[in-house]
PDB file of C-alpha atoms and ligand atoms in Angstrom:
ATOM      1  CA  MET V   1      85.265  69.649 155.082  1.00 67.00           C
ATOM      2  CA  ALA V   2      83.087  68.592 152.136  1.00 81.00           C
ATOM      3  CA  LYS V   3      84.808  68.582 148.792  1.00 92.00           C
ATOM      4  CA  LYS V   4      83.204  69.424 145.463  1.00 93.00           C
ATOM      5  CA  PRO V   5      83.873  67.657 142.174  1.00 95.00           C
ATOM      6  CA  VAL V   6      85.258  69.840 139.395  1.00 97.00           C
ATOM      7  CA  THR V   7      85.948  68.754 135.831  1.00 98.00           C
ATOM      8  CA  PHE V   8      88.087  70.652 133.368  1.00 98.00           C
ATOM      9  CA  THR V   9      90.339  70.124 130.379  1.00 98.00           C
ATOM     10  CA  HIS V  10      94.048  70.062 131.195  1.00 98.00           C
ATOM     11  CA  ASN V  11      96.325  70.328 128.148  1.00 97.00           C
ATOM     12  CA  GLY V  12      93.615  68.764 126.015  1.00 97.00           C
ATOM     13  CA  GLU V  13      92.685  65.933 128.408  1.00 97.00           C
ATOM     14  CA  GLU V  14      89.571  65.727 130.562  1.00 98.00           C
ATOM     15  CA  LYS V  15      90.451  65.805 134.265  1.00 97.00           C
ATOM     16  CA  ALA V  16      88.371  65.620 137.422  1.00 95.00           C
ATOM     17  CA  ALA V  17      89.314  66.642 140.938  1.00 95.00           C
ATOM     18  CA  PHE V  18      87.659  67.018 144.314  1.00 95.00           C
ATOM     19  CA  VAL V  19      88.343  70.494 145.630  1.00 96.00           C
ATOM     20  CA  SER V  20      87.921  72.094 149.037  1.00 95.00           C
ATOM     21  CA  ASP V  21      86.298  75.470 149.671  1.00 94.00           C
ATOM     22  CA  GLY V  22      88.937  78.103 149.068  1.00 94.00           C
ATOM     23  CA  GLN V  23      91.451  75.747 147.457  1.00 97.00           C
ATOM     24  CA  ASN V  24      93.361  77.432 144.689  1.00 98.00           C
ATOM     25  CA  LEU V  25      93.875  76.048 141.209  1.00 98.00           C
ATOM     26  CA  LEU V  26      97.662  75.991 141.643  1.00 98.00           C
ATOM     27  CA  ASP V  27      97.282  73.503 144.460  1.00 97.00           C
ATOM     28  CA  VAL V  28      94.868  71.346 142.465  1.00 98.00           C
ATOM     29  CA  LEU V  29      97.131  71.286 139.415  1.00 98.00           C
ATOM     30  CA  ARG V  30     100.240  70.415 141.415  1.00 98.00           C
ATOM     31  CA  ARG V  31      98.844  68.031 144.015  1.00 95.00           C
ATOM     32  CA  GLY V  32      95.637  66.771 142.403  1.00 95.00           C
ATOM     33  CA  VAL V  33      96.647  66.548 138.740  1.00 96.00           C
ATOM     34  CA  GLY V  34     100.388  66.060 139.325  1.00 97.00           C
ATOM     35  CA  ASP V  35     101.427  68.842 136.947  1.00 97.00           C
ATOM     36  CA  LEU V  36     104.382  70.546 138.643  1.00 97.00           C
ATOM     37  CA  THR V  37     105.036  73.059 135.846  1.00 97.00           C
ATOM     38  CA  PRO V  38     103.021  75.901 137.420  1.00 98.00           C
ATOM     39  CA  LYS V  39     105.333  77.093 140.201  1.00 97.00           C
ATOM     40  CA  TYR V  40     104.501  78.103 143.746  1.00 96.00           C
ATOM     41  CA  GLY V  41     106.108  81.506 144.192  1.00 96.00           C
ATOM     42  CA  CYS V  42     104.511  84.199 146.310  1.00 97.00           C
ATOM     43  CA  ALA V  43     100.998  82.686 146.441  1.00 95.00           C
ATOM     44  CA  GLN V  44      99.774  86.300 146.607  1.00 96.00           C
ATOM     45  CA  GLY V  45      99.397  87.245 142.971  1.00 97.00           C
ATOM     46  CA  THR V  46     102.560  89.282 142.669  1.00 97.00           C
ATOM     47  CA  CYS V  47     105.254  87.081 141.055  1.00 98.00           C
ATOM     48  CA  GLY V  48     103.539  85.362 138.103  1.00 98.00           C
ATOM     49  CA  ALA V  49     105.337  82.033 138.602  1.00 98.00           C
ATOM     50  CA  CYS V  50     101.994  80.206 138.783  1.00 98.00           C
ATOM     51  CA  THR V  51     100.631  81.599 135.483  1.00 98.00           C
ATOM     52  CA  VAL V  52      98.543  79.203 133.405  1.00 98.00           C
ATOM     53  CA  ILE V  53      96.219  79.824 130.469  1.00 98.00           C
ATOM     54  CA  ILE V  54      92.513  79.499 131.241  1.00 98.00           C
ATOM     55  CA  ASP V  55      90.148  79.632 128.268  1.00 98.00           C
ATOM     56  CA  GLY V  56      92.817  81.379 126.239  1.00 97.00           C
ATOM     57  CA  ALA V  57      93.832  84.054 128.752  1.00 97.00           C
ATOM     58  CA  PRO V  58      96.799  84.132 131.144  1.00 98.00           C
ATOM     59  CA  ARG V  59      95.662  83.709 134.745  1.00 98.00           C
ATOM     60  CA  LEU V  60      97.358  83.465 138.120  1.00 98.00           C
ATOM     61  CA  SER V  61      96.488  80.005 139.347  1.00 98.00           C
ATOM     62  CA  CYS V  62      97.332  80.945 142.953  1.00 98.00           C
ATOM     63  CA  LEU V  63      94.498  83.485 142.883  1.00 98.00           C
ATOM     64  CA  THR V  64      92.043  81.310 140.977  1.00 98.00           C
ATOM     65  CA  LEU V  65      89.562  79.377 143.073  1.00 98.00           C
ATOM     66  CA  ALA V  66      89.572  75.800 141.857  1.00 98.00           C
ATOM     67  CA  GLU V  67      85.785  75.598 142.084  1.00 96.00           C
ATOM     68  CA  THR V  68      85.488  78.297 139.385  1.00 97.00           C
ATOM     69  CA  VAL V  69      87.202  76.292 136.625  1.00 98.00           C
ATOM     70  CA  GLU V  70      84.355  73.846 135.996  1.00 98.00           C
ATOM     71  CA  GLY V  71      84.319  73.205 132.238  1.00 98.00           C
ATOM     72  CA  ALA V  72      87.345  75.420 131.590  1.00 98.00           C
ATOM     73  CA  GLU V  73      90.249  74.699 129.270  1.00 98.00           C
ATOM     74  CA  ILE V  74      93.486  74.978 131.193  1.00 98.00           C
ATOM     75  CA  ASP V  75      96.876  74.947 129.488  1.00 98.00           C
ATOM     76  CA  THR V  76     100.217  74.704 131.251  1.00 98.00           C
ATOM     77  CA  VAL V  77     103.853  74.377 130.256  1.00 97.00           C
ATOM     78  CA  ALA V  78     103.424  70.607 130.410  1.00 96.00           C
ATOM     79  CA  GLY V  79     101.339  70.900 127.229  1.00 96.00           C
ATOM     80  CA  LEU V  80     103.620  73.247 125.293  1.00 95.00           C
ATOM     81  CA  ALA V  81     105.956  70.621 123.867  1.00 91.00           C
ATOM     82  CA  ASP V  82     104.480  68.434 121.168  1.00 83.00           C
ATOM     83  CA  GLY V  83     106.978  65.599 120.802  1.00 86.00           C
ATOM     84  CA  ALA V  84     109.700  68.230 120.504  1.00 89.00           C
ATOM     85  CA  LEU V  85     110.017  71.522 122.326  1.00 92.00           C
ATOM     86  CA  SER V  86     107.879  74.313 120.919  1.00 93.00           C
ATOM     87  CA  PRO V  87     109.637  77.181 119.114  1.00 93.00           C
ATOM     88  CA  LEU V  88     108.913  79.275 122.222  1.00 96.00           C
ATOM     89  CA  GLN V  89     110.752  76.853 124.507  1.00 96.00           C
ATOM     90  CA  ASP V  90     113.583  76.493 121.969  1.00 95.00           C
ATOM     91  CA  ALA V  91     114.007  80.252 121.852  1.00 97.00           C
ATOM     92  CA  PHE V  92     114.238  80.448 125.651  1.00 97.00           C
ATOM     93  CA  MET V  93     117.088  77.954 125.479  1.00 96.00           C
ATOM     94  CA  THR V  94     118.992  79.587 122.634  1.00 96.00           C
ATOM     95  CA  HIS V  95     118.714  83.040 124.204  1.00 97.00           C
ATOM     96  CA  PHE V  96     119.674  81.784 127.695  1.00 97.00           C
ATOM     97  CA  ALA V  97     116.389  83.231 128.903  1.00 97.00           C
ATOM     98  CA  ALA V  98     116.306  80.980 131.969  1.00 96.00           C
ATOM     99  CA  GLN V  99     118.796  80.861 134.813  1.00 95.00           C
ATOM    100  CA  CYS V 100     117.343  79.438 138.026  1.00 96.00           C
ATOM    101  CA  GLY V 101     114.186  78.726 135.997  1.00 95.00           C
ATOM    102  CA  TYR V 102     111.736  79.491 138.753  1.00 95.00           C
ATOM    103  CA  CYS V 103     109.935  82.187 136.784  1.00 97.00           C
ATOM    104  CA  THR V 104     110.262  80.370 133.470  1.00 97.00           C
ATOM    105  CA  GLY V 105     107.010  78.412 133.480  1.00 97.00           C
ATOM    106  CA  GLY V 106     104.998  81.532 134.184  1.00 98.00           C
ATOM    107  CA  MET V 107     106.965  83.533 131.612  1.00 98.00           C
ATOM    108  CA  LEU V 108     106.339  80.864 128.988  1.00 98.00           C
ATOM    109  CA  MET V 109     102.617  80.837 129.641  1.00 98.00           C
ATOM    110  CA  SER V 110     102.285  84.636 129.563  1.00 98.00           C
ATOM    111  CA  ALA V 111     104.236  84.618 126.295  1.00 98.00           C
ATOM    112  CA  ALA V 112     102.184  81.707 124.945  1.00 97.00           C
ATOM    113  CA  ALA V 113      98.940  83.541 125.687  1.00 98.00           C
ATOM    114  CA  LEU V 114     100.280  86.559 123.812  1.00 98.00           C
ATOM    115  CA  LEU V 115     101.399  84.517 120.792  1.00 97.00           C
ATOM    116  CA  LYS V 116      98.073  82.677 120.614  1.00 95.00           C
ATOM    117  CA  HIS V 117      96.259  85.942 119.971  1.00 95.00           C
ATOM    118  CA  ASN V 118      99.046  88.003 118.443  1.00 96.00           C
ATOM    119  CA  PRO V 119     101.535  85.832 116.527  1.00 95.00           C
ATOM    120  CA  ARG V 120     103.802  88.759 115.570  1.00 95.00           C
ATOM    121  CA  PRO V 121     103.882  91.051 118.609  1.00 97.00           C
ATOM    122  CA  SER V 122     105.973  94.185 118.872  1.00 98.00           C
ATOM    123  CA  ARG V 123     108.665  94.462 121.530  1.00 98.00           C
ATOM    124  CA  GLU V 124     106.342  96.735 123.526  1.00 98.00           C
ATOM    125  CA  GLU V 125     103.581  94.130 123.389  1.00 98.00           C
ATOM    126  CA  VAL V 126     105.977  91.461 124.665  1.00 98.00           C
ATOM    127  CA  VAL V 127     107.070  93.720 127.526  1.00 98.00           C
ATOM    128  CA  GLU V 128     103.447  94.373 128.421  1.00 98.00           C
ATOM    129  CA  ALA V 129     102.545  90.669 128.240  1.00 98.00           C
ATOM    130  CA  ILE V 130     105.263  89.626 130.713  1.00 98.00           C
ATOM    131  CA  SER V 131     104.924  92.655 132.958  1.00 98.00           C
ATOM    132  CA  GLY V 132     103.226  90.565 135.669  1.00 97.00           C
ATOM    133  CA  ASN V 133     106.039  88.016 135.759  1.00 98.00           C
ATOM    134  CA  ILE V 134     108.962  88.717 138.046  1.00 98.00           C
ATOM    135  CA  CYS V 135     112.393  87.335 137.150  1.00 97.00           C
ATOM    136  CA  ARG V 136     115.197  87.806 139.641  1.00 95.00           C
ATOM    137  CA  CYS V 137     117.927  86.377 137.386  1.00 95.00           C
ATOM    138  CA  THR V 138     117.900  87.340 133.722  1.00 90.00           C
ATOM    139  CA  GLY V 139     117.298  91.080 133.612  1.00 91.00           C
ATOM    140  CA  TYR V 140     114.404  90.408 131.166  1.00 97.00           C
ATOM    141  CA  GLU V 141     116.288  91.283 127.966  1.00 97.00           C
ATOM    142  CA  ALA V 142     116.987  87.664 127.048  1.00 98.00           C
ATOM    143  CA  ILE V 143     113.370  86.751 127.739  1.00 98.00           C
ATOM    144  CA  ILE V 144     112.039  89.528 125.509  1.00 98.00           C
ATOM    145  CA  GLU V 145     114.433  88.507 122.719  1.00 98.00           C
ATOM    146  CA  ALA V 146     113.365  84.878 123.114  1.00 98.00           C
ATOM    147  CA  VAL V 147     109.685  85.709 122.718  1.00 98.00           C
ATOM    148  CA  LEU V 148     110.384  87.850 119.638  1.00 98.00           C
ATOM    149  CA  THR V 149     112.519  85.063 118.131  1.00 97.00           C
ATOM    150  CA  ALA V 150     109.784  82.523 118.837  1.00 96.00           C
ATOM    151  CA  ALA V 151     107.255  84.747 117.086  1.00 96.00           C
ATOM    152  CA  ALA V 152     109.522  84.860 114.032  1.00 94.00           C
ATOM    153  CA  ASN V 153     109.893  81.050 114.120  1.00 89.00           C
ATOM    154  CA  GLY V 154     106.259  80.009 114.276  1.00 78.00           C
ATOM    155  CA  GLY V 155     105.405  80.843 117.871  1.00 75.00           C
ATOM    156  CA  LEU V 156     103.821  77.924 119.662  1.00 81.00           C
ATOM    157  CA  ARG V 157     103.915  75.179 117.079  1.00 76.00           C
ATOM    158  CA  ARG V 158     106.615  74.094 114.732  1.00 65.00           C
ATOM    159  CA  THR V 159     105.686  74.383 111.042  1.00 58.00           C
ATOM    160  CA  GLY V 160     104.026  71.095 110.077  1.00 51.00           C
ATOM    161  CA  ALA V 161     103.127  70.164 113.678  1.00 48.00           C
ATOM    162  CA  ARG V 162      99.477  69.917 114.609  1.00 41.00           C
TER     163      ARG V 162
HETATM  164  S1  FES D   1     102.586  82.210 142.982  1.00 63.88           S
HETATM  165 FE1  FES D   1     100.915  83.102 141.954  1.00 63.88          FE
HETATM  166  S2  FES D   1     101.556  85.118 141.514  1.00 63.88           S
HETATM  167 FE2  FES D   1     103.184  84.287 142.720  1.00 63.88          FE
HETATM  168  S1  FES D   2     115.390  82.674 135.775  1.00 63.88           S
HETATM  169 FE1  FES D   2     115.492  82.831 137.923  1.00 63.88          FE
HETATM  170  S2  FES D   2     113.758  84.000 138.478  1.00 63.88           S
HETATM  171 FE2  FES D   2     113.813  84.057 136.327  1.00 63.88          FE
END
């Protein structure tokens, strides 16, 4: 099957990949780019484990055709830390918001997309933002608290970081 070239920005770096008809972005990120932070969960758009940010909005990479991301800016958990963990990742640790961790990458990216546009969200806005992400371990409370704490501590970037 013929493959098509696609170029996009991945965590600030230009990347190119050859993609097959019907190949999803999750597959390209994991196998083509080597970024294993978006997780393969249901592959049907129901669990949120594969969430990445595309052009500023949270998207399910398992339901995104790779050929549609030409020229897009794609951010994943692999780009969240900037030398040190981001305040968002720190807050997940201090609130014990991850247990098995399978949902965590998707949760972080849904929360990151929220904080990018709304640095001081209400609890209701956090709940809404992560409503597409299923966690089978934490009961959600710790995750919600972590996102609210991160918002109070600078959100995605530490004060003084770029
Ligand atoms: S793996 Fe994409 S929503 Fe579950
Ligand atoms: S920490 Fe296990 S699914 Fe969320």
